[in-house]
mmCIF file of C-alpha atoms in Angstrom:
data_model
loop_
_atom_site.group_PDB
_atom_site.id
_atom_site.type_symbol
_atom_site.label_atom_id
_atom_site.label_comp_id
_atom_site.label_asym_id
_atom_site.label_seq_id
_atom_site.Cartn_x
_atom_site.Cartn_y
_atom_site.Cartn_z
ATOM 1 C CA MET A 1 -135.758 -11.606 14.280
ATOM 2 C CA LYS A 2 -133.208 -8.996 13.223
ATOM 3 C CA PRO A 3 -133.248 -7.876 9.599
ATOM 4 C CA SER A 4 -129.610 -8.864 9.288
ATOM 5 C CA GLY A 5 -130.627 -12.463 10.010
ATOM 6 C CA SER A 6 -132.895 -12.704 6.962
ATOM 7 C CA PRO A 7 -131.576 -12.479 3.386
ATOM 8 C CA ARG A 8 -134.991 -11.307 2.177
ATOM 9 C CA LEU A 9 -135.322 -8.580 4.781
ATOM 10 C CA ALA A 10 -131.735 -7.561 4.180
ATOM 11 C CA SER A 11 -132.564 -7.276 0.474
ATOM 12 C CA VAL A 12 -135.572 -5.092 1.270
ATOM 13 C CA ALA A 13 -133.465 -2.878 3.531
ATOM 14 C CA THR A 14 -130.799 -2.540 0.858
ATOM 15 C CA THR A 15 -133.411 -1.613 -1.742
ATOM 16 C CA VAL A 16 -134.882 1.099 0.460
ATOM 17 C CA ARG A 17 -131.478 2.566 1.334
ATOM 18 C CA SER A 18 -130.343 2.589 -2.297
ATOM 19 C CA THR A 19 -133.121 4.866 -3.586
ATOM 20 C CA PRO A 20 -131.323 7.459 -5.756
ATOM 21 C CA ASP A 21 -131.796 11.188 -5.608
ATOM 22 C CA ALA A 22 -134.119 12.708 -8.201
ATOM 23 C CA ALA A 23 -131.189 14.645 -9.639
ATOM 24 C CA ASP A 24 -129.457 11.561 -11.022
ATOM 25 C CA ALA A 25 -132.527 9.474 -11.895
ATOM 26 C CA ASP A 26 -134.229 11.190 -14.848
ATOM 27 C CA GLY A 27 -133.813 9.597 -18.235
ATOM 28 C CA LEU A 28 -132.686 6.127 -17.210
ATOM 29 C CA THR A 29 -132.943 3.300 -19.722
ATOM 30 C CA VAL A 30 -134.484 -0.050 -18.856
ATOM 31 C CA GLY A 31 -131.010 -1.553 -18.675
ATOM 32 C CA GLN A 32 -129.814 1.097 -16.235
ATOM 33 C CA VAL A 33 -132.892 0.643 -14.041
ATOM 34 C CA SER A 34 -132.430 -3.118 -14.113
ATOM 35 C CA THR A 35 -128.886 -2.708 -12.820
ATOM 36 C CA ARG A 36 -129.836 -0.189 -10.135
ATOM 37 C CA LEU A 37 -132.740 -2.186 -8.729
ATOM 38 C CA GLY A 38 -131.487 -5.710 -9.285
ATOM 39 C CA VAL A 39 -134.609 -6.483 -11.316
ATOM 40 C CA THR A 40 -134.543 -8.294 -14.627
ATOM 41 C CA VAL A 41 -135.258 -6.412 -17.839
ATOM 42 C CA ARG A 42 -137.955 -8.982 -18.497
ATOM 43 C CA ALA A 43 -139.731 -8.064 -15.240
ATOM 44 C CA LEU A 44 -139.549 -4.357 -16.077
ATOM 45 C CA HIS A 45 -141.021 -4.978 -19.520
ATOM 46 C CA HIS A 46 -143.799 -7.059 -17.954
ATOM 47 C CA TRP A 47 -144.650 -4.359 -15.430
ATOM 48 C CA ASP A 48 -144.707 -1.868 -18.280
ATOM 49 C CA ASP A 49 -147.013 -4.117 -20.371
ATOM 50 C CA ILE A 50 -149.550 -4.518 -17.560
ATOM 51 C CA GLY A 51 -149.445 -0.816 -16.658
ATOM 52 C CA LEU A 52 -147.974 -1.336 -13.203
ATOM 53 C CA ALA A 53 -144.839 0.761 -13.780
ATOM 54 C CA ARG A 54 -144.440 2.540 -17.108
ATOM 55 C CA PRO A 55 -141.547 4.833 -18.109
ATOM 56 C CA SER A 56 -142.762 8.415 -18.401
ATOM 57 C CA LEU A 57 -140.291 9.816 -20.963
ATOM 58 C CA ARG A 58 -139.502 8.993 -24.555
ATOM 59 C CA THR A 59 -136.457 9.766 -26.626
ATOM 60 C CA ALA A 60 -136.708 11.242 -30.115
ATOM 61 C CA ALA A 61 -136.279 7.723 -31.434
ATOM 62 C CA GLY A 62 -139.197 6.500 -29.360
ATOM 63 C CA TYR A 63 -137.257 4.685 -26.635
ATOM 64 C CA ARG A 64 -138.814 4.922 -23.189
ATOM 65 C CA LEU A 65 -136.911 6.377 -20.260
ATOM 66 C CA TYR A 66 -137.609 6.259 -16.531
ATOM 67 C CA THR A 67 -137.871 9.409 -14.432
ATOM 68 C CA ALA A 68 -137.060 9.810 -10.754
ATOM 69 C CA GLY A 69 -140.771 9.413 -9.989
ATOM 70 C CA ASP A 70 -140.915 6.224 -12.029
ATOM 71 C CA LEU A 71 -137.921 4.896 -10.148
ATOM 72 C CA GLU A 72 -139.516 5.681 -6.795
ATOM 73 C CA ARG A 73 -142.595 3.680 -7.787
ATOM 74 C CA LEU A 74 -140.396 0.829 -8.923
ATOM 75 C CA HIS A 75 -138.597 0.833 -5.583
ATOM 76 C CA ARG A 76 -141.906 0.439 -3.796
ATOM 77 C CA ILE A 77 -142.894 -2.393 -6.133
ATOM 78 C CA VAL A 78 -139.616 -4.200 -5.453
ATOM 79 C CA VAL A 79 -140.018 -3.814 -1.693
ATOM 80 C CA TYR A 80 -143.583 -5.132 -1.735
ATOM 81 C CA ARG A 81 -142.593 -7.997 -4.022
ATOM 82 C CA GLU A 82 -139.810 -8.939 -1.615
ATOM 83 C CA LEU A 83 -142.422 -9.009 1.134
ATOM 84 C CA GLY A 84 -144.438 -11.501 -0.892
ATOM 85 C CA LEU A 85 -147.326 -9.411 -2.184
ATOM 86 C CA ASP A 86 -148.682 -10.259 -5.618
ATOM 87 C CA LEU A 87 -148.784 -7.654 -8.368
ATOM 88 C CA ASP A 88 -152.523 -7.034 -8.118
ATOM 89 C CA ARG A 89 -152.207 -6.305 -4.403
ATOM 90 C CA ILE A 90 -149.236 -4.023 -5.057
ATOM 91 C CA ARG A 91 -151.193 -2.112 -7.695
ATOM 92 C CA ALA A 92 -154.028 -1.588 -5.208
ATOM 93 C CA ILE A 93 -151.654 -0.314 -2.520
ATOM 94 C CA LEU A 94 -149.972 2.098 -4.930
ATOM 95 C CA ASP A 95 -153.037 3.364 -6.783
ATOM 96 C CA ASP A 96 -156.087 2.967 -4.537
ATOM 97 C CA SER A 97 -156.194 5.628 -1.852
ATOM 98 C CA THR A 98 -158.859 3.688 0.038
ATOM 99 C CA VAL A 99 -156.626 0.674 0.630
ATOM 100 C CA ASP A 100 -155.576 0.170 4.251
ATOM 101 C CA VAL A 101 -151.841 -0.264 3.672
ATOM 102 C CA PRO A 102 -150.945 -1.239 7.270
ATOM 103 C CA GLY A 103 -153.848 -3.687 7.245
ATOM 104 C CA ALA A 104 -152.656 -5.203 3.971
ATOM 105 C CA LEU A 105 -149.150 -5.576 5.357
ATOM 106 C CA ARG A 106 -150.463 -7.148 8.554
ATOM 107 C CA ALA A 107 -152.420 -9.671 6.484
ATOM 108 C CA GLN A 108 -149.277 -10.434 4.524
ATOM 109 C CA ARG A 109 -147.340 -10.867 7.762
ATOM 110 C CA THR A 110 -149.922 -13.432 8.922
ATOM 111 C CA GLN A 111 -149.514 -15.365 5.667
ATOM 112 C CA VAL A 112 -145.731 -15.257 5.990
ATOM 113 C CA ALA A 113 -145.967 -16.549 9.578
ATOM 114 C CA GLN A 114 -148.152 -19.413 8.388
ATOM 115 C CA ARG A 115 -145.659 -20.276 5.653
ATOM 116 C CA ILE A 116 -142.810 -20.170 8.162
ATOM 117 C CA ASP A 117 -144.705 -22.550 10.425
ATOM 118 C CA ARG A 118 -145.333 -24.892 7.496
ATOM 119 C CA LEU A 119 -141.671 -24.759 6.459
ATOM 120 C CA GLN A 120 -140.605 -25.532 10.029
ATOM 121 C CA GLN A 121 -142.880 -28.560 9.982
ATOM 122 C CA LEU A 122 -141.401 -29.639 6.654
ATOM 123 C CA SER A 123 -137.905 -29.179 8.066
ATOM 124 C CA ALA A 124 -138.746 -31.358 11.054
ATOM 125 C CA GLY A 125 -140.215 -33.956 8.709
ATOM 126 C CA LEU A 126 -137.056 -33.939 6.612
ATOM 127 C CA ASP A 127 -134.957 -34.421 9.752
ATOM 128 C CA ARG A 128 -137.065 -37.455 10.698
ATOM 129 C CA MET A 129 -136.821 -38.862 7.176
ATOM 130 C CA ILE A 130 -133.036 -38.474 7.158
ATOM 131 C CA ASP A 131 -132.775 -40.119 10.584
ATOM 132 C CA ALA A 132 -135.047 -42.954 9.478
ATOM 133 C CA HIS A 133 -132.943 -43.639 6.379
ATOM 134 C CA GLU A 134 -129.800 -43.646 8.513
ATOM 135 C CA ARG A 135 -131.107 -45.429 11.613
ATOM 136 C CA GLY A 136 -134.190 -47.361 10.562
ATOM 137 C CA LEU A 137 -136.028 -47.008 13.861
ATOM 138 C CA LEU A 138 -136.695 -43.618 15.421
ATOM 139 C CA LEU A 139 -137.051 -45.129 18.889
ATOM 140 C CA THR A 140 -134.794 -44.950 21.899
ATOM 141 C CA VAL A 141 -133.174 -48.137 23.163
ATOM 142 C CA GLU A 142 -135.595 -48.088 26.084
ATOM 143 C CA GLN A 143 -138.600 -47.730 23.770
ATOM 144 C CA GLN A 144 -137.361 -50.594 21.589
ATOM 145 C CA ALA A 145 -137.001 -52.881 24.595
ATOM 146 C CA ALA A 146 -140.466 -51.956 25.890
ATOM 147 C CA ILE A 147 -142.127 -52.506 22.506
ATOM 148 C CA PHE A 148 -140.244 -55.470 21.059
ATOM 149 C CA GLY A 149 -139.359 -57.314 24.264
ATOM 150 C CA PRO A 150 -136.190 -58.237 26.140
ATOM 151 C CA ASP A 151 -134.874 -60.446 23.315
ATOM 152 C CA TRP A 152 -134.733 -57.474 20.954
ATOM 153 C CA ASN A 153 -131.233 -56.367 19.980
ATOM 154 C CA PRO A 154 -131.094 -52.569 19.439
ATOM 155 C CA ASP A 155 -128.148 -53.124 17.088
ATOM 156 C CA TRP A 156 -130.339 -54.971 14.583
ATOM 157 C CA PRO A 157 -131.632 -51.849 12.782
ATOM 158 C CA ALA A 158 -128.062 -50.614 12.199
ATOM 159 C CA GLN A 159 -127.034 -54.068 10.991
ATOM 160 C CA ALA A 160 -130.020 -54.160 8.654
ATOM 161 C CA ARG A 161 -129.110 -50.765 7.197
ATOM 162 C CA GLN A 162 -125.525 -51.882 6.632
ATOM 163 C CA ARG A 163 -126.791 -54.955 4.807
ATOM 164 C CA TYR A 164 -129.809 -53.564 2.957
ATOM 165 C CA GLY A 165 -129.358 -49.783 3.005
ATOM 166 C CA ASP A 166 -128.995 -49.490 -0.766
ATOM 167 C CA THR A 167 -132.184 -51.414 -1.558
ATOM 168 C CA THR A 168 -135.604 -50.106 -2.471
ATOM 169 C CA GLN A 169 -137.090 -52.073 0.407
ATOM 170 C CA TRP A 170 -134.926 -50.279 2.960
ATOM 171 C CA GLN A 171 -136.022 -46.953 1.528
ATOM 172 C CA GLN A 172 -139.673 -48.000 1.768
ATOM 173 C CA TYR A 173 -139.141 -49.216 5.320
ATOM 174 C CA ALA A 174 -137.381 -45.986 6.336
ATOM 175 C CA GLU A 175 -140.076 -43.762 4.860
ATOM 176 C CA ARG A 176 -142.777 -45.655 6.737
ATOM 177 C CA SER A 177 -140.693 -45.668 9.886
ATOM 178 C CA ALA A 178 -140.296 -41.879 9.760
ATOM 179 C CA ALA A 179 -144.056 -41.435 10.027
ATOM 180 C CA ARG A 180 -144.621 -43.868 12.905
ATOM 181 C CA SER A 181 -145.120 -43.114 16.566
ATOM 182 C CA PRO A 182 -144.128 -45.475 19.414
ATOM 183 C CA GLU A 183 -147.820 -46.366 19.731
ATOM 184 C CA GLU A 184 -147.978 -47.405 16.079
ATOM 185 C CA TRP A 185 -144.852 -49.522 16.493
ATOM 186 C CA GLN A 186 -146.481 -51.139 19.524
ATOM 187 C CA ALA A 187 -149.517 -52.048 17.431
ATOM 188 C CA ILE A 188 -147.239 -53.639 14.811
ATOM 189 C CA ALA A 189 -145.343 -55.560 17.491
ATOM 190 C CA ASP A 190 -148.636 -56.838 18.913
ATOM 191 C CA THR A 191 -149.746 -57.982 15.452
ATOM 192 C CA ILE A 192 -146.461 -59.857 14.950
ATOM 193 C CA ALA A 193 -146.775 -61.468 18.392
ATOM 194 C CA ASP A 194 -150.292 -62.633 17.473
ATOM 195 C CA LEU A 195 -148.933 -64.190 14.285
ATOM 196 C CA ASP A 196 -146.149 -65.944 16.184
ATOM 197 C CA ARG A 197 -148.711 -67.456 18.549
ATOM 198 C CA ALA A 198 -150.826 -68.594 15.594
ATOM 199 C CA LEU A 199 -147.771 -70.238 14.005
ATOM 200 C CA ALA A 200 -146.987 -72.031 17.283
ATOM 201 C CA ASP A 201 -150.582 -73.222 17.561
ATOM 202 C CA ALA A 202 -150.399 -74.590 14.010
ATOM 203 C CA VAL A 203 -147.298 -76.612 14.834
ATOM 204 C CA ASP A 204 -148.938 -77.916 18.014
ATOM 205 C CA ALA A 205 -152.024 -78.908 16.016
ATOM 206 C CA GLY A 206 -149.954 -80.782 13.437
ATOM 207 C CA VAL A 207 -150.905 -78.485 10.541
ATOM 208 C CA THR A 208 -149.193 -79.680 7.373
ATOM 209 C CA PRO A 209 -147.217 -77.275 5.143
ATOM 210 C CA GLY A 210 -149.217 -76.711 1.966
ATOM 211 C CA SER A 211 -152.566 -77.206 3.693
ATOM 212 C CA PRO A 212 -155.213 -74.466 3.578
ATOM 213 C CA GLU A 213 -154.502 -73.635 7.218
ATOM 214 C CA ALA A 214 -150.759 -73.284 6.588
ATOM 215 C CA ASN A 215 -151.308 -71.276 3.406
ATOM 216 C CA GLN A 216 -153.563 -68.904 5.292
ATOM 217 C CA LEU A 217 -150.792 -68.277 7.839
ATOM 218 C CA VAL A 218 -148.297 -67.662 5.031
ATOM 219 C CA GLU A 219 -150.656 -65.053 3.548
ATOM 220 C CA ARG A 220 -151.117 -63.522 6.965
ATOM 221 C CA HIS A 221 -147.334 -63.234 7.280
ATOM 222 C CA ARG A 222 -147.143 -61.370 3.970
ATOM 223 C CA GLU A 223 -149.821 -58.936 5.163
ATOM 224 C CA VAL A 224 -148.122 -58.377 8.514
ATOM 225 C CA PHE A 225 -144.730 -57.915 6.890
ATOM 226 C CA GLY A 226 -146.309 -55.336 4.599
ATOM 227 C CA SER A 227 -146.083 -52.888 7.489
ATOM 228 C CA TYR A 228 -142.350 -52.746 6.724
ATOM 229 C CA PHE A 229 -142.462 -52.853 2.917
ATOM 230 C CA PRO A 230 -144.442 -54.668 0.192
ATOM 231 C CA LEU A 231 -143.424 -58.339 0.274
ATOM 232 C CA THR A 232 -143.656 -60.396 -2.908
ATOM 233 C CA ARG A 233 -143.964 -64.170 -2.764
ATOM 234 C CA ARG A 234 -140.429 -64.572 -4.088
ATOM 235 C CA MET A 235 -139.127 -62.243 -1.386
ATOM 236 C CA GLN A 236 -141.065 -64.259 1.167
ATOM 237 C CA VAL A 237 -139.329 -67.438 -0.030
ATOM 238 C CA CYS A 238 -135.972 -65.744 0.530
ATOM 239 C CA LEU A 239 -137.083 -64.728 4.016
ATOM 240 C CA GLY A 240 -138.201 -68.301 4.715
ATOM 241 C CA ARG A 241 -134.708 -69.548 3.955
ATOM 242 C CA MET A 242 -133.294 -66.914 6.301
ATOM 243 C CA PHE A 243 -135.749 -67.892 9.047
ATOM 244 C CA GLU A 244 -134.333 -71.413 8.954
ATOM 245 C CA THR A 245 -130.632 -70.753 8.376
ATOM 246 C CA ASP A 246 -129.904 -67.420 10.081
ATOM 247 C CA PRO A 247 -128.990 -68.147 13.735
ATOM 248 C CA ALA A 248 -130.898 -65.157 15.106
ATOM 249 C CA PHE A 249 -134.087 -65.850 13.157
ATOM 250 C CA ALA A 250 -133.902 -69.610 13.768
ATOM 251 C CA ALA A 251 -133.441 -69.006 17.491
ATOM 252 C CA HIS A 252 -136.473 -66.723 17.503
ATOM 253 C CA TYR A 253 -138.838 -69.154 15.784
ATOM 254 C CA ASP A 254 -137.508 -72.314 17.412
ATOM 255 C CA GLY A 255 -137.694 -70.512 20.727
ATOM 256 C CA ILE A 256 -141.422 -70.139 20.156
ATOM 257 C CA ARG A 257 -141.833 -73.829 19.223
ATOM 258 C CA ALA A 258 -139.193 -76.416 18.504
ATOM 259 C CA GLY A 259 -138.938 -76.922 14.757
ATOM 260 C CA LEU A 260 -141.025 -73.858 13.899
ATOM 261 C CA ALA A 261 -138.287 -72.283 11.744
ATOM 262 C CA THR A 262 -138.185 -75.293 9.422
ATOM 263 C CA TRP A 263 -141.978 -75.727 9.435
ATOM 264 C CA PHE A 264 -142.458 -72.089 8.496
ATOM 265 C CA ARG A 265 -139.907 -72.265 5.690
ATOM 266 C CA GLN A 266 -141.587 -75.410 4.333
ATOM 267 C CA SER A 267 -145.001 -73.737 4.522
ATOM 268 C CA ILE A 268 -143.752 -70.674 2.633
ATOM 269 C CA ASP A 269 -142.185 -72.904 -0.038
ATOM 270 C CA ALA A 270 -145.376 -74.942 -0.429
ATOM 271 C CA SER A 271 -147.456 -71.789 -0.829
ATOM 272 C CA ALA A 272 -144.999 -70.455 -3.412
ATOM 273 C CA ARG A 273 -145.270 -73.671 -5.453
ATOM 274 C CA ALA A 274 -149.054 -73.349 -5.401
ATOM 275 C CA HIS A 275 -148.583 -69.945 -7.046
ATOM 276 C CA GLY A 276 -146.217 -71.233 -9.740
ATOM 277 C CA ILE A 277 -142.956 -70.220 -8.044
ATOM 278 C CA ASP A 278 -140.028 -72.590 -7.699
ATOM 279 C CA PRO A 279 -138.676 -71.920 -4.201
ATOM 280 C CA ASP A 280 -135.320 -73.459 -5.121
ATOM 281 C CA THR A 281 -134.634 -70.745 -7.697
ATOM 282 C CA ALA A 282 -136.572 -67.815 -6.244
ATOM 283 C CA THR A 283 -134.590 -64.607 -5.831
ATOM 284 C CA TRP A 284 -135.214 -61.309 -4.042
ATOM 285 C CA GLN A 285 -137.560 -59.648 -6.501
#
């Protein structure tokens, strides 16, 4: 990487090049040094207080002034600070003749490389999170078809975002989606397929909505749906209505077993009543 490509390295290079000659550096006030080095007065006072860089001269009135030698030390402190060294490490480099300066800088370079790697990972994670909020599924069309089956419409995630993109549930769904691999989506799809088969078996067996068997399937649906976002019972009632009235959902469930969409909605409503919820007035909350 070229120094010109990094603002920090460019700052270090500028600091080194701007070191003044000794002839014009004696007797500088803290304000003048602050301006020359681009360091705050507060930082200079702190370095003075801890004995890292103290002005060597005093005026008759007792005000401290920096000499050319003081300024040279300050330049080195600024450079090392820009490179990420803490003040204790800088003090050791400046004052301890036994310190291996190249070794210390190599160690710092290793730490910087590790931070860069971590930041690159964070950047990639942010890209995935942004894509998930905008797209819902971070799967190719081919992956979606392989995982969710030939009846899956790859336009559904975009339609869902257009309809629900400003809701908390979409945000929860997107954040979970960003962290999922195709293999994890496959496991979710398999779990949903197992539930669909269990629902079909219940209809075949004549299970009555509101029975323990039906209520158990309703609870299982809430758990399975929790892979997308937390589903309250009232939300589940709203979904049950959609399963029966939305053409796409109704076609899905009735395609599994004739009448399943209505049976499932009735089972969800019966379970809601058992928990003190009126399904006729339940809202998405």
